[in-house]
Amino acid sequence: MTSCSSSSPLRLGIAGLGTVGAGVIKLLRANADLLSTRAGRPLEVVAVSARERTRDRGVDVSALRWYDNAADLVNDPDVDVVVELIGGAEGTARTLVEAALKAGKPVVTANKALLALHGSTLARLSADNNAPLLFEAAVAGGIPAIKTVREGLAADRLLRVGGILNGTCNYILTVMRETGKDFATVLKDAQDLGYAEADPSTDVDGLDAAHKLTILAGLAFGQPVAFDSVHVEGIRRIGAVDQSFARALGYRIKLLGLASMTDAGLHARVTPCLVPQQAPLAQVDGVFNAVVAEGEFVGRIMIEGRGAGAGPTASAVTADLVDIARGNTIAVWGVQTSTQPPLRACPISSGEGAFYLRLMVEDRPGVIADITAILRDCGVSLRSMLQHPAENDSTPYVPLVLVTHRTSEAAMQDAVTRIDALTVVTDSTVVIRIEAA
Amino acid sequence: MTSCSSSSPLRLGIAGLGTVGAGVIKLLRANADLLSTRAGRPLEVVAVSARERTRDRGVDVSALRWYDNAADLVNDPDVDVVVELIGGAEGTARTLVEAALKAGKPVVTANKALLALHGSTLARLSADNNAPLLFEAAVAGGIPAIKTVREGLAADRLLRVGGILNGTCNYILTVMRETGKDFATVLKDAQDLGYAEADPSTDVDGLDAAHKLTILAGLAFGQPVAFDSVHVEGIRRIGAVDQSFARALGYRIKLLGLASMTDAGLHARVTPCLVPQQAPLAQVDGVFNAVVAEGEFVGRIMIEGRGAGAGPTASAVTADLVDIARGNTIAVWGVQTSTQPPLRACPISSGEGAFYLRLMVEDRPGVIADITAILRDCGVSLRSMLQHPAENDSTPYVPLVLVTHRTSEAAMQDAVTRIDALTVVTDSTVVIRIEAA
């Protein structure tokens, strides 16, 4: 509460003036009085750094001190806080953040890859130099997911955390469901609309969601998580036919990042999932994100909102700045982590669950007997089986869907390997995990 | 971050050992190690106060110092923080909280009535004595709604805040919708199940939701709000017939607390509302609560979870204790409020909206002409009209539903007064506001 009595400005150096950087400057200017009242002191941008000095960004930065080299912000004695909005796990962004922390300067960043890959090192640097590192904007954009998990649920032992963490994938899956169009067509439309990048792989292959899940899991379980131990699948193989089967079965397809702590250890994966149509997560459509957390005492919390975009991201970045101005900061993973190595998730094969398996099989007698024999031999018990008749004669293959009872990942993978080796099966089997959500 | 280096316990005095008080002690014991790691120091209960010393509460309090008089906790030099879980806007709870703040001791409370009615005085006491007052559990139980609004969305100018703030009402409305039963029957069932109090008026008449809305509005707009200026309606007059009309019109009925800031001032009301079936708030059923907040930059955030019960409430109370141990506290209304008188909401008659009006009218020619003439004379434009045929001959009255276009509250109220004066109309008209949610 003492910070409110201070009225000297908190002076900011912003690196990166893309959509988010320009958004932060716009917000700081639009809400200057409000922020000053809430933070107890003005928030003032004194210096910026970006690649192109002359580009029109919709905000006037001509009066601000300019650095061509972002790392120079650290050495500017007028810069109290470094705001890193460059992005990327390596290069300029990493150099800048590490240098600022070493210099004892608080850092605010929106950089999910950096935190996911170097969360252990950064936590140590932050603790050793007593320099707060805040990153609310790194997960789920404007949704205060990090604050919710690290502070709002700080009293409870969390069992599970995750959710819909990538708006591009959620948009594509929503449009596929609503229009019946296939993945490639909807991706193309999303690119034209600006909802997907020209190179969409970080989003559609699940990496972006995995970065965010790695961070959420670290916060929930109080220890940085090894990014390379998180199992990651994307949505490229989800077909229009899967959307149609999912509907018939009473589910919706969502790309979920889910981390849970069990007696065996941490499970953490990003995979397409079937979620019951009536579940709260199933209702979160389009570009929206949602974060769920489950604790022993609190039960289940879900928070949803806009997971990207200049406005929501600027809101999260600036909320971190208000926290710094108020003197309310916290160790990176919610506990002092100087000595904690990253926690490794268990291999996916050690998990269990119920599965949707979609095969493309020849439409002739005996095929189903061969496949069900494999399932029996692998100890995988079948809950239901659905088949669509061939829609035309151009292919001898028809889709066949198997829904299993709860079984081990290892047994399911064994069965899928054997099924994919059958000559009557074309393509590899599409596996979608079934979640109660 | 400095609080983490301190390892002396934070010593607690707990007043009130009902469901929540016992829940807090259970949580503190179950999660002692975890809390100590997260808070940077142990959280230790040293003293308690309650009315009956010998009652079995499911937790052993025999080793704790006992005070018959709660106010004595303040004078115990071993008590660092006073936890008020007695409840009620006056009496022991108020005396205790005010005494603790005057003594410069931090207070954590779950007391929504106290904050709603005395938020201005308490903020001044907290600021003047540099004693934090935290109350996360006062709104929406385990949902970190207060932290979300006051800190997570601190960067943004909020336009609107509110949501489903009373689990008892939401449970009753959900069961009415699902079963077709009437209010009185479902209330009785809810009382038998322990979801409603023997005296249900605080819940079903909307007062509890209004307390919470008053607090949320104060946080969102940075100034305590005058509770007696909030318009409050409950759910007693909602009939099975309204549930059935709502379904036919594509809506669900929810008791919503909504506060918005406009150029004309603050609008704040708790009223039953029709919410489109597909809206996120419409999906929040049973005893769950949901808080929505809308900001200029962040857009719309919704957070849902359990709004009551020992576990969720204990989680929120203890999260506040962790914040105090971490040294992260904040002024009551998010800004220094010493000089701020409570803000008064505009009278409900100054608002506008679309309305569902359900009348009970005689089923004979000319009635509808009389009613539509009144609407015309009051300048209220009709969007649709629905009528159920009489279900039996025991009454000459049938329900008639009018759905209006957007109009002023004043015009609507004028029309309803005139309609209710018609001899062909029995009972007063049931008014439900239509919200996009």
Short mmCIF file of N, CA and C in Angstrom, two decimals, chain A residues 1-2 4-5 23 26-27 30-32 34-35 37-39 126-127 130-133 136 142-144 147-148 150-158 219-222 252 278 280 283 288 296-306 310-312 314-316 318-319 322-323 326-332 334-336, chain B residues 1-2 4-5 23 26-27 30-32 34-35 37-39 126-127 130-133 136 142-144 147-148 150-158 219-222 252 278 280 283 288 296-306 310-316 318-319 322-323 326-332 334-336:
data_model
loop_
_atom_site.label_atom_id
_atom_site.label_comp_id
_atom_site.label_asym_id
_atom_site.label_seq_id
_atom_site.Cartn_x
_atom_site.Cartn_y
_atom_site.Cartn_z
N MET A 1 0.82 -1.20 0.00
CA MET A 1 0.00 0.00 0.00
C MET A 1 0.87 1.27 0.00
N THR A 2 2.14 1.12 0.37
CA THR A 2 3.00 2.28 0.46
C THR A 2 3.28 2.89 -0.91
N CYS A 4 1.44 3.72 -3.13
CA CYS A 4 0.48 4.73 -3.52
C CYS A 4 0.94 6.14 -3.11
N SER A 5 1.80 6.20 -2.14
CA SER A 5 2.22 7.51 -1.69
C SER A 5 3.30 8.10 -2.59
N GLY A 23 0.02 -1.04 -29.48
CA GLY A 23 -1.18 -1.13 -28.65
C GLY A 23 -0.92 -0.70 -27.22
N LYS A 26 -0.65 3.07 -27.14
CA LYS A 26 -2.00 3.63 -27.26
C LYS A 26 -2.75 3.56 -25.94
N LEU A 27 -2.69 2.39 -25.30
CA LEU A 27 -3.41 2.21 -24.03
C LEU A 27 -2.85 3.14 -22.96
N ALA A 30 -4.20 6.56 -23.76
CA ALA A 30 -5.66 6.70 -23.62
C ALA A 30 -6.08 6.68 -22.16
N ASN A 31 -5.43 5.85 -21.35
CA ASN A 31 -5.85 5.66 -19.96
C ASN A 31 -4.87 6.27 -18.95
N ALA A 32 -4.11 7.30 -19.39
CA ALA A 32 -3.05 7.83 -18.53
C ALA A 32 -3.53 8.23 -17.13
N LEU A 34 -6.35 7.40 -15.49
CA LEU A 34 -6.86 6.22 -14.80
C LEU A 34 -5.70 5.38 -14.25
N LEU A 35 -4.70 5.16 -15.08
CA LEU A 35 -3.57 4.32 -14.68
C LEU A 35 -2.79 4.97 -13.54
N THR A 37 -3.97 6.93 -11.29
CA THR A 37 -4.77 6.78 -10.06
C THR A 37 -4.65 5.36 -9.51
N ARG A 38 -4.74 4.39 -10.39
CA ARG A 38 -4.70 3.01 -9.93
C ARG A 38 -3.31 2.58 -9.50
N ALA A 39 -2.30 3.01 -10.26
CA ALA A 39 -0.94 2.58 -9.97
C ALA A 39 -0.31 3.41 -8.85
N SER A 126 15.87 -13.65 -12.14
CA SER A 126 14.94 -12.75 -11.47
C SER A 126 15.15 -12.78 -9.97
N ALA A 127 15.26 -13.98 -9.42
CA ALA A 127 15.42 -14.11 -7.97
C ALA A 127 16.79 -13.58 -7.51
N ASN A 130 16.83 -9.85 -7.67
CA ASN A 130 15.67 -9.19 -7.07
C ASN A 130 14.96 -8.29 -8.09
N ALA A 131 14.84 -8.82 -9.31
CA ALA A 131 14.21 -8.07 -10.41
C ALA A 131 12.97 -8.83 -10.87
N PRO A 132 11.80 -8.27 -10.61
CA PRO A 132 10.57 -8.98 -11.01
C PRO A 132 10.50 -9.21 -12.51
N LEU A 133 9.94 -10.36 -12.89
CA LEU A 133 9.70 -10.68 -14.29
C LEU A 133 8.23 -11.06 -14.41
N GLU A 136 2.06 -11.68 -17.87
CA GLU A 136 0.62 -11.98 -17.96
C GLU A 136 0.17 -12.15 -19.41
N GLY A 142 -5.66 -11.23 -23.20
CA GLY A 142 -6.25 -10.35 -22.20
C GLY A 142 -6.79 -11.04 -20.97
N ILE A 143 -6.90 -12.36 -21.01
CA ILE A 143 -7.42 -13.11 -19.86
C ILE A 143 -6.35 -13.12 -18.76
N PRO A 144 -6.68 -12.67 -17.54
CA PRO A 144 -5.66 -12.70 -16.49
C PRO A 144 -5.45 -14.12 -15.95
N LYS A 147 -2.36 -14.49 -13.34
CA LYS A 147 -2.73 -13.98 -12.02
C LYS A 147 -3.72 -14.90 -11.33
N THR A 148 -4.66 -15.43 -12.10
CA THR A 148 -5.65 -16.33 -11.52
C THR A 148 -4.98 -17.56 -10.93
N ARG A 150 -1.61 -18.14 -10.29
CA ARG A 150 -0.49 -17.93 -9.37
C ARG A 150 -0.89 -17.21 -8.09
N GLU A 151 -1.94 -16.39 -8.16
CA GLU A 151 -2.36 -15.63 -6.98
C GLU A 151 -3.78 -15.98 -6.54
N GLY A 152 -4.72 -15.95 -7.48
CA GLY A 152 -6.12 -16.20 -7.13
C GLY A 152 -6.34 -17.59 -6.55
N LEU A 153 -5.60 -18.56 -7.07
CA LEU A 153 -5.75 -19.94 -6.59
C LEU A 153 -4.54 -20.39 -5.78
N ALA A 154 -3.82 -19.41 -5.21
CA ALA A 154 -2.57 -19.72 -4.50
C ALA A 154 -2.78 -20.59 -3.27
N ALA A 155 -4.02 -20.65 -2.76
CA ALA A 155 -4.26 -21.39 -1.52
C ALA A 155 -4.47 -22.88 -1.76
N ASP A 156 -4.72 -23.23 -2.99
CA ASP A 156 -5.20 -24.59 -3.24
C ASP A 156 -4.14 -25.46 -3.92
N ARG A 157 -4.23 -26.74 -3.67
CA ARG A 157 -3.41 -27.69 -4.42
C ARG A 157 -4.10 -27.92 -5.75
N LEU A 158 -3.46 -27.51 -6.83
CA LEU A 158 -4.11 -27.65 -8.14
C LEU A 158 -3.83 -29.04 -8.69
N LEU A 219 3.27 -22.63 -13.32
CA LEU A 219 2.63 -21.81 -12.29
C LEU A 219 1.77 -22.65 -11.36
N ALA A 220 1.05 -23.60 -11.96
CA ALA A 220 0.12 -24.41 -11.16
C ALA A 220 0.88 -25.32 -10.20
N PHE A 221 2.01 -25.83 -10.65
CA PHE A 221 2.72 -26.82 -9.86
C PHE A 221 4.00 -26.27 -9.22
N GLY A 222 4.22 -24.95 -9.39
CA GLY A 222 5.28 -24.28 -8.65
C GLY A 222 6.69 -24.64 -9.06
N ARG A 252 -17.79 -31.92 -29.44
CA ARG A 252 -17.15 -30.94 -30.32
C ARG A 252 -15.64 -31.16 -30.26
N GLN A 278 -22.15 -30.21 -24.27
CA GLN A 278 -22.71 -29.35 -23.22
C GLN A 278 -21.65 -28.83 -22.25
N PRO A 280 -18.69 -26.68 -20.57
CA PRO A 280 -18.38 -25.26 -20.72
C PRO A 280 -17.30 -25.00 -21.78
N GLN A 283 -18.40 -24.68 -25.39
CA GLN A 283 -19.14 -23.47 -25.77
C GLN A 283 -18.21 -22.33 -26.19
N PHE A 288 -11.85 -17.07 -29.35
CA PHE A 288 -11.76 -16.97 -27.90
C PHE A 288 -10.89 -18.07 -27.29
N GLU A 296 -8.31 -28.87 -5.29
CA GLU A 296 -8.97 -29.74 -4.31
C GLU A 296 -10.09 -29.01 -3.59
N PHE A 297 -9.85 -27.78 -3.18
CA PHE A 297 -10.84 -27.04 -2.41
C PHE A 297 -11.75 -26.19 -3.29
N VAL A 298 -11.17 -25.55 -4.29
CA VAL A 298 -11.93 -24.57 -5.06
C VAL A 298 -12.82 -25.22 -6.11
N GLY A 299 -12.53 -26.47 -6.45
CA GLY A 299 -13.26 -27.10 -7.54
C GLY A 299 -12.74 -26.59 -8.87
N ARG A 300 -13.66 -26.35 -9.79
CA ARG A 300 -13.28 -26.03 -11.16
C ARG A 300 -13.59 -24.56 -11.47
N ILE A 301 -12.58 -23.87 -11.99
CA ILE A 301 -12.72 -22.47 -12.41
C ILE A 301 -12.49 -22.42 -13.91
N MET A 302 -13.29 -21.64 -14.62
CA MET A 302 -12.98 -21.42 -16.04
C MET A 302 -13.03 -19.93 -16.32
N ILE A 303 -12.07 -19.45 -17.06
CA ILE A 303 -12.04 -18.04 -17.41
C ILE A 303 -11.85 -17.92 -18.92
N GLU A 304 -12.71 -17.14 -19.55
CA GLU A 304 -12.63 -17.04 -21.01
C GLU A 304 -12.60 -15.58 -21.46
N GLY A 305 -12.02 -15.38 -22.63
CA GLY A 305 -11.93 -14.04 -23.18
C GLY A 305 -11.09 -14.06 -24.45
N ARG A 306 -10.68 -12.89 -24.88
CA ARG A 306 -9.91 -12.79 -26.11
C ARG A 306 -8.45 -13.14 -25.86
N ALA A 310 -4.27 -6.70 -30.36
CA ALA A 310 -3.54 -5.58 -29.77
C ALA A 310 -4.17 -5.13 -28.45
N GLY A 311 -5.48 -4.94 -28.42
CA GLY A 311 -6.15 -4.42 -27.23
C GLY A 311 -6.01 -5.34 -26.02
N PRO A 312 -6.47 -6.60 -26.13
CA PRO A 312 -6.37 -7.51 -24.99
C PRO A 312 -4.91 -7.71 -24.52
N ALA A 314 -2.35 -5.65 -24.90
CA ALA A 314 -1.89 -4.41 -24.26
C ALA A 314 -2.47 -4.30 -22.85
N SER A 315 -3.71 -4.74 -22.68
CA SER A 315 -4.33 -4.70 -21.34
C SER A 315 -3.52 -5.56 -20.36
N ALA A 316 -3.12 -6.74 -20.80
CA ALA A 316 -2.37 -7.64 -19.91
C ALA A 316 -0.98 -7.10 -19.60
N THR A 318 -0.02 -4.01 -19.61
CA THR A 318 -0.11 -2.82 -18.77
C THR A 318 -0.55 -3.17 -17.35
N ALA A 319 -1.37 -4.21 -17.20
CA ALA A 319 -1.74 -4.65 -15.85
C ALA A 319 -0.48 -5.08 -15.08
N VAL A 322 1.14 -1.96 -13.88
CA VAL A 322 0.45 -1.43 -12.70
C VAL A 322 0.89 -2.21 -11.46
N ASP A 323 1.01 -3.53 -11.59
CA ASP A 323 1.47 -4.34 -10.46
C ASP A 323 2.86 -3.90 -10.00
N ARG A 326 2.60 -0.63 -8.23
CA ARG A 326 1.99 -0.82 -6.91
C ARG A 326 2.92 -1.56 -5.95
N GLY A 327 4.02 -2.09 -6.49
CA GLY A 327 4.92 -2.86 -5.64
C GLY A 327 4.45 -4.28 -5.40
N ASN A 328 3.50 -4.74 -6.21
CA ASN A 328 2.99 -6.09 -6.05
C ASN A 328 3.58 -7.02 -7.10
N THR A 329 4.65 -7.68 -6.73
CA THR A 329 5.24 -8.63 -7.67
C THR A 329 5.47 -9.93 -6.94
N ILE A 330 5.90 -10.93 -7.68
CA ILE A 330 5.89 -12.29 -7.16
C ILE A 330 6.96 -13.08 -7.90
N ALA A 331 7.48 -14.13 -7.26
CA ALA A 331 8.51 -14.95 -7.91
C ALA A 331 7.92 -15.56 -9.19
N VAL A 332 8.78 -15.82 -10.16
CA VAL A 332 8.33 -16.23 -11.49
C VAL A 332 7.34 -17.39 -11.44
N GLY A 334 5.88 -18.51 -8.71
CA GLY A 334 5.05 -18.43 -7.52
C GLY A 334 5.76 -18.86 -6.25
N VAL A 335 6.92 -19.46 -6.39
CA VAL A 335 7.75 -19.83 -5.25
C VAL A 335 9.19 -19.52 -5.63
N GLN A 336 10.08 -19.41 -4.64
CA GLN A 336 11.48 -19.16 -4.97
C GLN A 336 12.04 -20.38 -5.67
N MET B 1 8.78 -9.14 -3.64
CA MET B 1 9.59 -10.35 -3.64
C MET B 1 10.35 -10.50 -2.31
N THR B 2 10.47 -9.39 -1.59
CA THR B 2 11.26 -9.46 -0.36
C THR B 2 10.58 -10.32 0.71
N CYS B 4 9.46 -13.13 0.58
CA CYS B 4 9.84 -14.53 0.53
C CYS B 4 11.05 -14.83 1.43
N SER B 5 11.80 -13.81 1.74
CA SER B 5 12.99 -14.08 2.56
C SER B 5 12.63 -14.19 4.04
N GLY B 23 -13.76 -24.58 7.40
CA GLY B 23 -13.14 -24.88 6.10
C GLY B 23 -11.77 -24.24 5.96
N LYS B 26 -9.32 -26.21 8.04
CA LYS B 26 -9.01 -27.47 7.33
C LYS B 26 -8.02 -27.22 6.20
N LEU B 27 -8.28 -26.19 5.40
CA LEU B 27 -7.40 -25.91 4.26
C LEU B 27 -6.00 -25.55 4.75
N ALA B 30 -4.39 -28.81 5.74
CA ALA B 30 -4.15 -29.76 4.63
C ALA B 30 -3.03 -29.28 3.73
N ASN B 31 -2.95 -27.97 3.50
CA ASN B 31 -1.99 -27.42 2.54
C ASN B 31 -0.85 -26.65 3.21
N ALA B 32 -0.56 -26.98 4.47
CA ALA B 32 0.41 -26.18 5.23
C ALA B 32 1.76 -26.02 4.51
N LEU B 34 2.57 -26.51 1.29
CA LEU B 34 2.37 -25.80 0.03
C LEU B 34 2.22 -24.29 0.27
N LEU B 35 1.42 -23.94 1.27
CA LEU B 35 1.16 -22.53 1.55
C LEU B 35 2.43 -21.84 2.04
N THR B 37 5.46 -22.59 1.25
CA THR B 37 6.32 -22.38 0.08
C THR B 37 5.84 -21.21 -0.76
N ARG B 38 4.53 -21.16 -0.97
CA ARG B 38 4.01 -20.09 -1.84
C ARG B 38 4.03 -18.74 -1.14
N ALA B 39 3.70 -18.73 0.15
CA ALA B 39 3.61 -17.46 0.87
C ALA B 39 4.99 -16.98 1.33
N SER B 126 -8.88 1.63 6.49
CA SER B 126 -7.76 0.84 5.97
C SER B 126 -6.62 1.74 5.52
N ALA B 127 -6.96 2.80 4.79
CA ALA B 127 -5.93 3.71 4.28
C ALA B 127 -5.29 4.51 5.42
N ASN B 130 -3.04 2.27 7.37
CA ASN B 130 -2.13 1.45 6.59
C ASN B 130 -2.32 -0.03 6.90
N ALA B 131 -3.58 -0.43 7.02
CA ALA B 131 -3.93 -1.82 7.34
C ALA B 131 -4.73 -2.40 6.17
N PRO B 132 -4.16 -3.34 5.45
CA PRO B 132 -4.88 -3.90 4.30
C PRO B 132 -6.19 -4.57 4.72
N LEU B 133 -7.19 -4.45 3.85
CA LEU B 133 -8.47 -5.12 4.05
C LEU B 133 -8.76 -5.90 2.77
N GLU B 136 -11.63 -11.23 -0.94
CA GLU B 136 -11.87 -12.01 -2.16
C GLU B 136 -13.08 -12.93 -2.02
N GLY B 142 -15.26 -19.10 -4.58
CA GLY B 142 -13.90 -19.50 -4.97
C GLY B 142 -13.38 -18.80 -6.22
N ILE B 143 -14.25 -18.13 -6.94
CA ILE B 143 -13.83 -17.43 -8.16
C ILE B 143 -13.02 -16.20 -7.78
N PRO B 144 -11.79 -16.05 -8.28
CA PRO B 144 -11.03 -14.85 -7.92
C PRO B 144 -11.52 -13.62 -8.68
N LYS B 147 -9.83 -10.13 -7.52
CA LYS B 147 -8.48 -9.99 -8.06
C LYS B 147 -8.50 -9.73 -9.56
N THR B 148 -9.41 -10.41 -10.25
CA THR B 148 -9.51 -10.22 -11.70
C THR B 148 -9.86 -8.78 -12.03
N ARG B 150 -9.82 -5.98 -9.96
CA ARG B 150 -9.01 -4.92 -9.35
C ARG B 150 -7.56 -4.94 -9.81
N GLU B 151 -7.05 -6.14 -10.17
CA GLU B 151 -5.66 -6.23 -10.59
C GLU B 151 -5.51 -6.71 -12.03
N GLY B 152 -6.19 -7.82 -12.36
CA GLY B 152 -6.03 -8.39 -13.71
C GLY B 152 -6.48 -7.42 -14.80
N LEU B 153 -7.51 -6.65 -14.51
CA LEU B 153 -8.03 -5.70 -15.51
C LEU B 153 -7.72 -4.26 -15.12
N ALA B 154 -6.66 -4.08 -14.31
CA ALA B 154 -6.35 -2.75 -13.79
C ALA B 154 -5.96 -1.76 -14.87
N ALA B 155 -5.56 -2.26 -16.04
CA ALA B 155 -5.08 -1.35 -17.08
C ALA B 155 -6.20 -0.74 -17.90
N ASP B 156 -7.37 -1.30 -17.79
CA ASP B 156 -8.42 -0.95 -18.75
C ASP B 156 -9.52 -0.12 -18.09
N ARG B 157 -10.15 0.70 -18.91
CA ARG B 157 -11.35 1.39 -18.45
C ARG B 157 -12.50 0.41 -18.59
N LEU B 158 -13.10 0.02 -17.46
CA LEU B 158 -14.19 -0.95 -17.53
C LEU B 158 -15.50 -0.23 -17.80
N LEU B 219 -15.16 -1.78 -7.29
CA LEU B 219 -13.82 -2.16 -7.78
C LEU B 219 -13.63 -1.74 -9.23
N ALA B 220 -14.66 -1.96 -10.03
CA ALA B 220 -14.55 -1.67 -11.46
C ALA B 220 -14.41 -0.18 -11.72
N PHE B 221 -15.13 0.62 -10.92
CA PHE B 221 -15.17 2.05 -11.20
C PHE B 221 -14.35 2.86 -10.19
N GLY B 222 -13.64 2.14 -9.29
CA GLY B 222 -12.66 2.81 -8.42
C GLY B 222 -13.25 3.71 -7.36
N ARG B 252 -32.98 -17.94 -21.88
CA ARG B 252 -33.02 -18.54 -20.55
C ARG B 252 -33.17 -17.42 -19.52
N GLN B 278 -27.75 -19.10 -26.40
CA GLN B 278 -26.39 -19.42 -26.80
C GLN B 278 -25.34 -18.55 -26.12
N PRO B 280 -22.74 -17.08 -23.42
CA PRO B 280 -21.96 -17.78 -22.39
C PRO B 280 -22.64 -17.79 -21.02
N GLN B 283 -25.18 -20.50 -20.28
CA GLN B 283 -24.68 -21.86 -20.09
C GLN B 283 -24.30 -22.14 -18.63
N PHE B 288 -23.54 -22.77 -9.85
CA PHE B 288 -22.36 -22.02 -10.31
C PHE B 288 -22.64 -20.52 -10.41
N GLU B 296 -12.64 -1.47 -22.49
CA GLU B 296 -12.43 -0.90 -23.81
C GLU B 296 -11.38 -1.66 -24.60
N PHE B 297 -10.28 -2.02 -23.94
CA PHE B 297 -9.19 -2.69 -24.64
C PHE B 297 -9.30 -4.21 -24.57
N VAL B 298 -9.68 -4.73 -23.41
CA VAL B 298 -9.62 -6.17 -23.20
C VAL B 298 -10.82 -6.89 -23.80
N GLY B 299 -11.90 -6.15 -24.07
CA GLY B 299 -13.11 -6.81 -24.53
C GLY B 299 -13.82 -7.44 -23.34
N ARG B 300 -14.36 -8.63 -23.57
CA ARG B 300 -15.22 -9.26 -22.58
C ARG B 300 -14.52 -10.47 -21.96
N ILE B 301 -14.49 -10.49 -20.63
CA ILE B 301 -13.92 -11.61 -19.87
C ILE B 301 -15.06 -12.25 -19.09
N MET B 302 -15.08 -13.57 -19.02
CA MET B 302 -16.04 -14.21 -18.13
C MET B 302 -15.31 -15.26 -17.30
N ILE B 303 -15.60 -15.29 -16.02
CA ILE B 303 -14.96 -16.28 -15.16
C ILE B 303 -16.05 -16.99 -14.36
N GLU B 304 -16.03 -18.32 -14.40
CA GLU B 304 -17.09 -19.06 -13.71
C GLU B 304 -16.51 -20.11 -12.78
N GLY B 305 -17.29 -20.46 -11.77
CA GLY B 305 -16.87 -21.47 -10.81
C GLY B 305 -17.88 -21.55 -9.68
N ARG B 306 -17.48 -22.19 -8.59
CA ARG B 306 -18.40 -22.37 -7.47
C ARG B 306 -18.46 -21.10 -6.63
N ALA B 310 -17.93 -24.47 1.60
CA ALA B 310 -16.77 -24.36 2.48
C ALA B 310 -15.45 -24.35 1.70
N GLY B 311 -15.28 -25.28 0.78
CA GLY B 311 -14.01 -25.41 0.07
C GLY B 311 -13.66 -24.19 -0.76
N PRO B 312 -14.54 -23.80 -1.71
CA PRO B 312 -14.25 -22.62 -2.53
C PRO B 312 -14.05 -21.35 -1.69
N THR B 313 -14.89 -21.16 -0.68
CA THR B 313 -14.77 -19.93 0.11
C THR B 313 -13.47 -19.94 0.91
N ALA B 314 -13.10 -21.10 1.47
CA ALA B 314 -11.83 -21.21 2.19
C ALA B 314 -10.66 -20.93 1.26
N SER B 315 -10.76 -21.38 0.01
CA SER B 315 -9.70 -21.12 -0.97
C SER B 315 -9.52 -19.62 -1.18
N ALA B 316 -10.61 -18.89 -1.29
CA ALA B 316 -10.53 -17.44 -1.51
C ALA B 316 -9.98 -16.72 -0.28
N THR B 318 -8.04 -17.90 2.02
CA THR B 318 -6.63 -18.23 2.22
C THR B 318 -5.75 -17.59 1.16
N ALA B 319 -6.27 -17.43 -0.06
CA ALA B 319 -5.51 -16.72 -1.10
C ALA B 319 -5.22 -15.29 -0.65
N VAL B 322 -2.35 -15.46 1.72
CA VAL B 322 -1.09 -15.61 0.99
C VAL B 322 -0.64 -14.26 0.45
N ASP B 323 -1.59 -13.49 -0.08
CA ASP B 323 -1.24 -12.15 -0.58
C ASP B 323 -0.65 -11.28 0.53
N ARG B 326 2.80 -12.44 1.29
CA ARG B 326 3.70 -12.05 0.20
C ARG B 326 3.95 -10.55 0.18
N GLY B 327 3.18 -9.81 0.95
CA GLY B 327 3.31 -8.35 0.94
C GLY B 327 2.59 -7.71 -0.22
N ASN B 328 1.71 -8.45 -0.88
CA ASN B 328 0.98 -7.91 -2.03
C ASN B 328 -0.43 -7.52 -1.64
N THR B 329 -0.60 -6.28 -1.27
CA THR B 329 -1.94 -5.83 -0.94
C THR B 329 -2.23 -4.55 -1.69
N ILE B 330 -3.45 -4.08 -1.57
CA ILE B 330 -3.90 -3.03 -2.47
C ILE B 330 -5.00 -2.26 -1.76
N ALA B 331 -5.17 -1.02 -2.12
CA ALA B 331 -6.23 -0.21 -1.51
C ALA B 331 -7.59 -0.86 -1.76
N VAL B 332 -8.53 -0.65 -0.85
CA VAL B 332 -9.81 -1.36 -0.89
C VAL B 332 -10.48 -1.30 -2.25
N GLY B 334 -9.06 -0.17 -5.00
CA GLY B 334 -8.07 -0.16 -6.07
C GLY B 334 -7.38 1.17 -6.23
N VAL B 335 -7.89 2.21 -5.57
CA VAL B 335 -7.26 3.53 -5.56
C VAL B 335 -7.41 4.07 -4.14
N GLN B 336 -6.63 5.07 -3.80
CA GLN B 336 -6.76 5.65 -2.47
C GLN B 336 -8.10 6.36 -2.39
#
